[in-house]
Amino acid sequence: MKMSSLMPDVKEVLISSSEIQDKVRELGEIITRDYSGERLLLVGVLRGAVIVLGDLMRNIDLPCEIDFMDISSYGTGTSSSGVVRILKDLEEDITGRHVLVVEDIIDTGLTLSYLLRSLQARKPASLEICALLTKPSRRRVELDVKYLGFEVPDEFVVGYGLDYAGAYRNLPDICVLKPEVFAKA
Ligand code: IMP
Ligand code: MG
């Protein structure tokens, strides 16, 4: 692939696009095996999970549907505000369904634990989490993540769906930005 014009803002590539693709394929195969014979509803958390959800579902060889939720725990900055709001709820009734929540990254875990509580109350047949990334050192609540891509250090990362102030989601790799990019904001 041609080099992204956003690369001058990047300090370091943490996970390359080919490593991500290999991992997503592997996760898709495991999910396919685990849910064999079932219909699956993938719930993407907007907006960061859109890219991983799109790649993941093409690696799941089962009848599968998608739905989205938008939850906000962050402003445009890089640290948690502690405020969690549902900005957009599901279109589907998940009662009795096998629900797999797909998230880009779990940081403090506050967003996802709130979301899981809300989904569990609707009585799905099963409810699990698939997260591309996790920052274990930042976790503030216990979360059982069944399908996990990679652990990343306590650094703000962008690319493959993850943004800084709305930008950089289209970088194909998971990257750390140069400090001067944050200084400009
Ligand atoms: P949590 O509630 O602290 O777990 O925050 C999770 C959400 O914060 C994720 O869904 C991301 O949207 C965002 N987030 C957390 N860490 C990062 C990061 O390093 N880069 C980009 N977004 C992040
Ligand atoms: Mg998110």
Coordinates of N, CA and C and ligand atoms in Angstrom, one line a residue:
M1 N 0.9 -1.2 0.0 CA 0.0 0.0 0.0 C 0.9 1.3 0.0
K2 N 0.4 2.3 -0.7 CA 1.1 3.6 -0.7 C 1.2 4.2 0.7
M3 N 2.3 4.8 1.0 CA 2.5 5.4 2.4 C 1.4 6.5 2.6
S4 N 0.8 6.5 3.8 CA -0.2 7.5 4.2 C 0.5 8.8 4.3
S5 N -0.3 9.9 3.8 CA 0.2 11.2 3.9 C 0.1 11.7 5.4
L6 N -0.5 10.9 6.2 CA -0.5 11.3 7.7 C 0.7 10.9 8.4
M7 N 1.6 10.1 7.8 CA 2.8 9.5 8.4 C 3.7 10.5 9.1
P8 N 3.9 11.7 8.5 CA 4.7 12.7 9.2 C 4.3 13.0 10.6
D9 N 3.1 12.8 11.0 CA 2.6 13.1 12.3 C 2.8 11.9 13.3
V10 N 3.3 10.8 12.7 CA 3.5 9.6 13.5 C 4.9 9.4 14.1
K11 N 4.9 9.2 15.4 CA 6.2 9.0 16.0 C 6.7 7.5 15.8
E12 N 5.7 6.6 16.0 CA 6.0 5.2 16.0 C 4.9 4.3 15.6
V13 N 5.1 3.3 14.8 CA 4.1 2.3 14.4 C 4.2 1.2 15.5
L14 N 3.1 1.0 16.3 CA 3.1 0.0 17.3 C 2.7 -1.4 16.8
I15 N 1.7 -1.4 15.9 CA 1.2 -2.6 15.3 C 0.9 -2.4 13.8
S16 N 1.6 -3.1 13.0 CA 1.4 -2.9 11.6 C 0.1 -3.5 11.0
S17 N -0.3 -2.9 9.9 CA -1.6 -3.4 9.3 C -1.6 -4.9 9.0
S18 N -0.4 -5.4 8.7 CA -0.4 -6.9 8.4 C -0.5 -7.7 9.7
E19 N 0.1 -7.2 10.7 CA -0.1 -7.9 12.0 C -1.6 -7.8 12.5
I20 N -2.2 -6.7 12.2 CA -3.6 -6.5 12.6 C -4.5 -7.5 11.8
Q21 N -4.2 -7.6 10.5 CA -5.0 -8.5 9.6 C -4.9 -9.9 10.0
D22 N -3.7 -10.3 10.4 CA -3.5 -11.7 10.8 C -4.3 -12.0 12.1
K23 N -4.2 -11.0 13.0 CA -4.9 -11.2 14.3 C -6.4 -11.2 14.1
V24 N -6.9 -10.3 13.3 CA -8.4 -10.3 13.0 C -8.9 -11.6 12.4
R25 N -8.0 -12.1 11.5 CA -8.4 -13.4 10.8 C -8.5 -14.5 11.9
E26 N -7.5 -14.5 12.8 CA -7.4 -15.5 13.8 C -8.6 -15.4 14.8
L27 N -9.0 -14.2 15.2 CA -10.1 -14.0 16.0 C -11.4 -14.4 15.3
G28 N -11.5 -14.1 14.0 CA -12.7 -14.5 13.3 C -12.8 -16.0 13.2
E29 N -11.7 -16.7 13.1 CA -11.8 -18.2 13.1 C -12.2 -18.8 14.4
I30 N -11.7 -18.2 15.5 CA -12.1 -18.7 16.9 C -13.6 -18.4 17.1
I31 N -14.0 -17.2 16.7 CA -15.4 -16.8 16.9 C -16.3 -17.8 16.1
T32 N -15.9 -18.0 14.9 CA -16.7 -19.0 14.0 C -16.8 -20.3 14.7
R33 N -15.7 -20.8 15.3 CA -15.8 -22.1 16.0 C -16.7 -22.0 17.2
D34 N -16.5 -21.0 18.0 CA -17.2 -20.9 19.3 C -18.7 -20.7 19.1
Y35 N -19.2 -20.1 18.1 CA -20.6 -19.8 17.8 C -21.2 -20.7 16.8
S36 N -20.5 -21.8 16.5 CA -20.9 -22.7 15.4 C -22.4 -23.1 15.6
G37 N -23.2 -23.0 14.5 CA -24.6 -23.4 14.6 C -25.5 -22.3 15.1
E38 N -24.9 -21.1 15.5 CA -25.7 -20.0 16.0 C -25.7 -18.8 15.0
R39 N -26.7 -17.9 15.2 CA -26.7 -16.6 14.5 C -26.1 -15.6 15.5
L40 N -25.3 -14.8 15.0 CA -24.5 -13.9 15.8 C -24.9 -12.4 15.5
L41 N -25.1 -11.6 16.6 CA -25.3 -10.2 16.4 C -24.0 -9.5 16.9
L42 N -23.3 -8.9 15.9 CA -22.1 -8.1 16.3 C -22.6 -6.6 16.6
V43 N -22.2 -6.1 17.8 CA -22.6 -4.8 18.1 C -21.3 -3.9 18.2
G44 N -21.2 -3.0 17.2 CA -20.0 -2.2 17.1 C -20.2 -0.9 18.0
V45 N -19.2 -0.5 18.7 CA -19.2 0.7 19.4 C -18.7 1.8 18.6
L46 N -19.5 2.8 18.2 CA -19.1 3.8 17.3 C -18.2 4.8 18.1
R47 N -17.3 5.5 17.4 CA -17.1 5.2 16.0 C -15.9 4.4 15.7
G48 N -15.0 4.2 16.7 CA -13.7 3.6 16.5 C -13.8 2.2 16.1
A49 N -14.8 1.4 16.4 CA -14.9 0.0 16.2 C -15.3 -0.3 14.7
V50 N -15.7 0.7 14.0 CA -16.2 0.5 12.6 C -15.2 -0.3 11.7
I51 N -14.0 0.0 11.8 CA -13.0 -0.6 10.9 C -12.7 -2.1 11.3
V52 N -12.5 -2.3 12.6 CA -12.3 -3.7 13.1 C -13.5 -4.5 12.9
L53 N -14.7 -4.0 13.1 CA -15.9 -4.7 12.9 C -16.1 -5.1 11.4
G54 N -15.8 -4.2 10.5 CA -15.8 -4.5 9.1 C -14.9 -5.6 8.7
D55 N -13.7 -5.6 9.2 CA -12.7 -6.7 8.9 C -13.1 -8.0 9.6
L56 N -13.5 -7.9 10.8 CA -13.8 -9.1 11.6 C -14.9 -9.8 11.0
M57 N -16.0 -9.1 10.6 CA -17.2 -9.9 10.2 C -16.9 -10.6 8.9
R58 N -16.0 -10.2 8.1 CA -15.6 -10.9 6.9 C -14.8 -12.1 7.1
N59 N -14.3 -12.3 8.4 CA -13.6 -13.5 8.8 C -14.5 -14.4 9.7
I60 N -15.8 -14.1 9.8 CA -16.7 -14.9 10.6 C -17.6 -15.6 9.6
D61 N -17.5 -16.9 9.6 CA -18.2 -17.7 8.6 C -19.4 -18.3 9.2
L62 N -20.4 -17.4 9.6 CA -21.6 -17.8 10.2 C -22.7 -16.8 9.8
P63 N -24.0 -17.1 9.9 CA -25.0 -16.1 9.7 C -24.8 -15.0 10.7
C64 N -24.7 -13.8 10.3 CA -24.3 -12.7 11.3 C -24.9 -11.4 10.9
E65 N -25.3 -10.7 11.8 CA -25.9 -9.3 11.6 C -25.1 -8.3 12.4
I66 N -25.2 -7.0 12.1 CA -24.5 -6.0 12.8 C -25.5 -4.9 13.3
D67 N -25.1 -4.3 14.4 CA -25.8 -3.1 14.9 C -24.8 -2.3 15.6
F68 N -25.2 -1.0 15.9 CA -24.2 -0.1 16.5 C -24.8 0.7 17.6
M69 N -23.9 1.0 18.5 CA -24.2 1.9 19.7 C -23.2 3.0 19.7
D70 N -23.6 4.1 20.1 CA -22.6 5.2 20.3 C -22.7 5.6 21.7
I71 N -21.6 5.5 22.4 CA -21.5 5.9 23.8 C -20.3 6.8 23.9
S72 N -20.5 7.8 24.7 CA -19.4 8.8 24.9 C -18.9 8.8 26.3
S73 N -17.6 8.6 26.4 CA -17.0 8.8 27.7 C -15.8 9.8 27.6
Y74 N -15.5 10.2 26.4 CA -14.4 11.1 26.2 C -14.9 12.3 25.5
G75 N -14.2 13.5 25.7 CA -14.4 14.6 24.8 C -13.5 14.4 23.6
T76 N -12.9 15.5 23.2 CA -12.0 15.3 22.1 C -10.5 15.2 22.6
G77 N -10.3 15.1 23.9 CA -9.0 15.0 24.4 C -8.5 13.6 24.5
T78 N -7.6 13.3 25.4 CA -7.0 12.0 25.4 C -7.2 11.3 26.8
S79 N -7.9 11.8 27.7 CA -8.1 11.1 28.9 C -9.6 11.1 29.3
S80 N -10.0 10.1 30.1 CA -11.4 9.9 30.4 C -12.0 11.0 31.2
S81 N -13.2 11.4 30.8 CA -14.0 12.4 31.6 C -14.8 11.8 32.7
G82 N -14.9 10.5 32.6 CA -15.8 9.8 33.6 C -17.2 9.9 33.3
V83 N -17.6 10.7 32.3 CA -19.0 10.8 32.0 C -19.4 9.9 30.9
V84 N -20.4 9.0 31.1 CA -20.8 8.1 30.1 C -22.2 8.3 29.7
R85 N -22.4 8.5 28.4 CA -23.8 8.8 27.8 C -24.1 7.9 26.7
I86 N -25.3 7.4 26.5 CA -25.7 6.7 25.3 C -26.1 7.8 24.3
L87 N -25.4 7.9 23.2 CA -25.7 8.9 22.2 C -26.6 8.3 21.1
K88 N -26.4 7.0 20.9 CA -27.3 6.2 19.9 C -27.4 4.8 20.4
D89 N -28.7 4.4 20.5 CA -28.9 3.0 21.0 C -29.1 2.0 19.8
L90 N -29.2 0.7 20.1 CA -29.4 -0.3 19.1 C -30.7 -0.1 18.4
E91 N -30.7 -0.6 17.1 CA -32.0 -0.7 16.4 C -32.6 -2.0 16.7
E92 N -31.8 -3.1 17.0 CA -32.4 -4.4 17.2 C -32.8 -4.7 18.6
D93 N -33.8 -5.6 18.8 CA -34.1 -6.1 20.1 C -33.2 -7.3 20.3
I94 N -32.4 -7.3 21.4 CA -31.3 -8.3 21.6 C -31.8 -9.5 22.5
T95 N -33.0 -9.4 22.9 CA -33.5 -10.5 23.8 C -33.4 -11.8 23.2
G96 N -32.7 -12.8 23.8 CA -32.5 -14.1 23.3 C -31.5 -14.2 22.2
R97 N -30.8 -13.2 21.9 CA -29.8 -13.2 20.8 C -28.4 -13.4 21.4
H98 N -27.5 -14.0 20.5 CA -26.1 -14.1 20.9 C -25.4 -12.8 20.5
V99 N -25.0 -12.0 21.4 CA -24.5 -10.7 21.2 C -23.0 -10.6 21.4
L100 N -22.2 -10.2 20.5 CA -20.8 -10.0 20.6 C -20.5 -8.5 20.4
V101 N -20.1 -7.8 21.5 CA -19.7 -6.4 21.4 C -18.3 -6.2 20.9
V102 N -18.2 -5.4 19.9 CA -16.9 -5.2 19.2 C -16.4 -3.8 19.6
E103 N -15.2 -3.7 20.2 CA -14.7 -2.4 20.6 C -13.3 -2.3 20.1
D104 N -12.9 -1.0 19.8 CA -11.6 -0.8 19.3 C -10.5 -0.9 20.4
I105 N -10.8 -0.3 21.5 CA -9.8 -0.3 22.6 C -10.5 -0.2 24.0
I106 N -10.0 -0.9 24.9 CA -10.5 -0.8 26.3 C -9.4 -0.1 27.1
D107 N -9.7 1.0 27.7 CA -8.7 1.8 28.4 C -9.1 1.7 29.9
T108 N -9.8 2.6 30.5 CA -10.2 2.4 31.9 C -11.3 1.3 32.0
G109 N -12.0 1.0 30.9 CA -13.1 0.0 31.0 C -14.4 0.6 31.4
L110 N -14.5 1.8 31.7 CA -15.7 2.5 32.2 C -16.8 2.4 31.1
T111 N -16.4 2.8 29.9 CA -17.4 2.8 28.8 C -18.1 1.5 28.6
L112 N -17.2 0.4 28.5 CA -17.7 -0.9 28.2 C -18.5 -1.5 29.3
S113 N -18.1 -1.2 30.6 CA -18.8 -1.8 31.7 C -20.2 -1.2 31.8
Y114 N -20.3 0.1 31.5 CA -21.6 0.7 31.5 C -22.5 0.1 30.4
L115 N -21.9 0.0 29.2 CA -22.6 -0.5 28.0 C -23.1 -2.0 28.3
L116 N -22.2 -2.8 28.9 CA -22.6 -4.2 29.2 C -23.7 -4.3 30.1
R117 N -23.7 -3.4 31.1 CA -24.8 -3.4 32.1 C -26.1 -3.2 31.4
S118 N -26.1 -2.2 30.5 CA -27.3 -1.8 29.7 C -27.8 -3.0 28.8
L119 N -26.8 -3.6 28.2 CA -27.2 -4.7 27.3 C -27.6 -6.0 28.0
Q120 N -27.0 -6.3 29.2 CA -27.3 -7.5 30.0 C -28.8 -7.4 30.4
A121 N -29.2 -6.2 30.8 CA -30.6 -6.0 31.3 C -31.6 -6.3 30.2
R122 N -31.2 -6.4 28.9 CA -32.2 -6.7 27.9 C -32.3 -8.2 27.6
K123 N -31.6 -9.0 28.5 CA -31.6 -10.5 28.4 C -31.2 -11.1 27.1
P124 N -30.0 -10.9 26.7 CA -29.5 -11.6 25.5 C -29.3 -13.1 25.9
A125 N -29.2 -14.0 24.9 CA -28.9 -15.4 25.2 C -27.4 -15.5 25.6
S126 N -26.6 -14.7 25.1 CA -25.2 -14.6 25.5 C -24.6 -13.2 25.2
L127 N -23.6 -12.8 25.9 CA -23.1 -11.4 25.8 C -21.6 -11.5 26.0
E128 N -20.8 -11.3 25.0 CA -19.3 -11.3 25.1 C -18.7 -10.1 24.5
I129 N -17.4 -9.9 24.8 CA -16.6 -8.8 24.3 C -15.5 -9.2 23.3
C130 N -15.4 -8.5 22.2 CA -14.2 -8.6 21.4 C -13.6 -7.3 21.3
A131 N -12.3 -7.1 21.8 CA -11.7 -5.8 21.7 C -10.3 -6.0 20.9
L132 N -10.1 -5.1 20.0 CA -8.8 -5.2 19.3 C -7.7 -4.9 20.2
L133 N -7.8 -3.9 21.0 CA -6.7 -3.4 21.9 C -7.1 -3.3 23.3
T134 N -6.2 -3.5 24.2 CA -6.4 -3.2 25.6 C -5.2 -2.5 26.2
K135 N -5.5 -1.6 27.2 CA -4.4 -1.0 27.9 C -4.5 -1.4 29.4
P136 N -4.0 -2.6 29.7 CA -4.3 -3.2 31.1 C -3.9 -2.3 32.2
S137 N -2.8 -1.5 32.0 CA -2.3 -0.7 33.1 C -3.3 0.4 33.5
R138 N -4.2 0.7 32.7 CA -5.2 1.8 32.9 C -6.5 1.4 33.4
R139 N -6.7 0.0 33.5 CA -8.0 -0.5 33.9 C -8.5 0.0 35.2
R140 N -9.8 0.4 35.3 CA -10.4 0.9 36.6 C -11.5 0.0 37.0
V141 N -12.0 -0.8 36.1 CA -13.1 -1.8 36.4 C -12.7 -3.1 35.8
E142 N -13.1 -4.2 36.5 CA -12.9 -5.5 36.0 C -13.8 -5.8 34.8
L143 N -13.2 -6.4 33.7 CA -13.9 -6.7 32.5 C -13.4 -8.1 32.0
D144 N -14.4 -8.9 31.6 CA -14.0 -10.2 31.1 C -14.0 -10.1 29.6
V145 N -12.8 -10.0 29.0 CA -12.8 -9.8 27.5 C -12.4 -11.2 26.9
K146 N -13.4 -11.8 26.2 CA -13.2 -13.1 25.7 C -12.3 -13.2 24.5
Y147 N -12.4 -12.2 23.6 CA -11.7 -12.1 22.4 C -10.8 -10.8 22.4
L148 N -9.5 -11.0 22.4 CA -8.6 -9.8 22.5 C -7.6 -9.9 21.5
G149 N -7.3 -8.7 20.8 CA -6.3 -8.6 19.8 C -4.9 -8.5 20.5
F150 N -4.6 -7.2 20.9 CA -3.3 -6.9 21.4 C -3.4 -6.1 22.7
E151 N -2.3 -6.2 23.5 CA -2.1 -5.3 24.6 C -1.2 -4.2 24.2
V152 N -1.6 -3.0 24.5 CA -0.7 -1.8 24.2 C -0.3 -1.1 25.5
P153 N 0.9 -0.5 25.5 CA 1.3 0.3 26.7 C 0.4 1.5 26.9
D154 N 0.6 2.1 28.0 CA -0.2 3.3 28.4 C 0.3 4.5 27.5
E155 N -0.1 4.5 26.3 CA 0.2 5.6 25.3 C -1.1 5.8 24.5
F156 N -1.3 7.0 24.1 CA -2.5 7.3 23.3 C -2.2 6.8 21.9
V157 N -3.0 5.9 21.3 CA -2.8 5.4 20.0 C -3.9 5.8 19.0
V158 N -3.5 5.8 17.8 CA -4.4 6.2 16.7 C -4.3 5.2 15.5
G159 N -5.2 5.2 14.6 CA -5.2 4.4 13.4 C -6.1 3.2 13.5
Y160 N -6.4 2.6 12.3 CA -7.3 1.5 12.2 C -8.6 1.7 13.0
G161 N -9.1 2.9 12.9 CA -10.4 3.3 13.5 C -10.2 4.2 14.7
L162 N -9.1 4.2 15.3 CA -8.9 5.0 16.5 C -8.5 6.4 16.1
D163 N -9.1 7.4 16.8 CA -8.8 8.8 16.4 C -8.1 9.6 17.5
Y164 N -7.6 10.7 17.1 CA -7.3 11.8 18.0 C -8.0 13.0 17.4
A165 N -8.9 13.6 18.2 CA -9.8 14.7 17.8 C -10.4 14.5 16.5
G166 N -10.9 13.3 16.3 CA -11.6 12.9 15.1 C -10.8 12.5 13.9
A167 N -9.5 12.7 13.9 CA -8.6 12.4 12.8 C -7.8 11.1 13.0
Y168 N -7.1 10.7 12.0 CA -6.2 9.6 11.9 C -6.9 8.2 11.9
R169 N -8.2 8.1 11.9 CA -8.9 6.8 11.9 C -8.5 6.0 10.7
N170 N -8.1 6.7 9.6 CA -7.8 6.0 8.3 C -6.4 5.5 8.2
L171 N -5.6 5.7 9.2 CA -4.2 5.2 9.1 C -4.4 3.6 9.2
P172 N -3.7 2.9 8.3 CA -3.8 1.4 8.4 C -3.2 0.7 9.5
D173 N -2.2 1.4 10.2 CA -1.5 0.8 11.3 C -1.9 1.4 12.6
I174 N -1.6 0.8 13.7 CA -1.8 1.4 15.1 C -0.6 2.1 15.4
C175 N -0.7 3.5 15.6 CA 0.4 4.3 15.8 C 0.4 5.2 17.0
V176 N 1.6 5.7 17.4 CA 1.7 6.7 18.4 C 2.0 8.0 17.7
L177 N 1.4 9.1 18.0 CA 1.6 10.4 17.4 C 2.8 11.1 18.0
K178 N 3.4 12.0 17.3 CA 4.5 12.9 17.8 C 3.9 13.8 18.8
P179 N 4.6 14.2 19.9 CA 4.1 15.1 20.9 C 3.6 16.4 20.4
E180 N 4.3 16.9 19.3 CA 3.9 18.2 18.8 C 2.5 18.2 18.2
V181 N 2.0 17.1 17.8 CA 0.6 17.0 17.3 C -0.4 17.3 18.4
F182 N -0.1 16.9 19.6 CA -1.0 17.2 20.8 C -0.8 18.6 21.2
A183 N 0.4 19.1 21.1 CA 0.7 20.5 21.5 C -0.1 21.5 20.7
K184 N -0.3 21.1 19.4 CA -1.0 22.0 18.5 C -2.5 22.2 18.9
A185 N -3.0 21.2 19.5 CA -4.5 21.1 19.7 C -5.0 22.2 20.7
Ligands
IMP1 P1 -12.6 3.6 28.5 O1 -14.0 3.9 28.9 O2 -11.6 4.4 29.3 O3 -12.2 2.2 28.5 O4 -12.5 4.3 27.1 C1 -12.7 3.5 25.9 C2 -12.8 4.5 24.7 O5 -11.9 5.6 24.8 C3 -12.5 3.7 23.5 O6 -13.6 3.2 22.9 C4 -11.9 4.8 22.6 O7 -12.9 5.4 21.8 C5 -11.3 5.8 23.6 N1 -9.8 5.6 23.8 C6 -9.2 5.1 24.8 N2 -7.9 5.0 24.7 C7 -7.7 5.5 23.4 C8 -6.5 5.7 22.6 O8 -5.3 5.4 23.0 N3 -6.7 6.2 21.4 C9 -7.9 6.5 20.9 N4 -9.0 6.4 21.6 C10 -8.9 5.9 22.8
MG2 MG -14.6 3.9 21.3

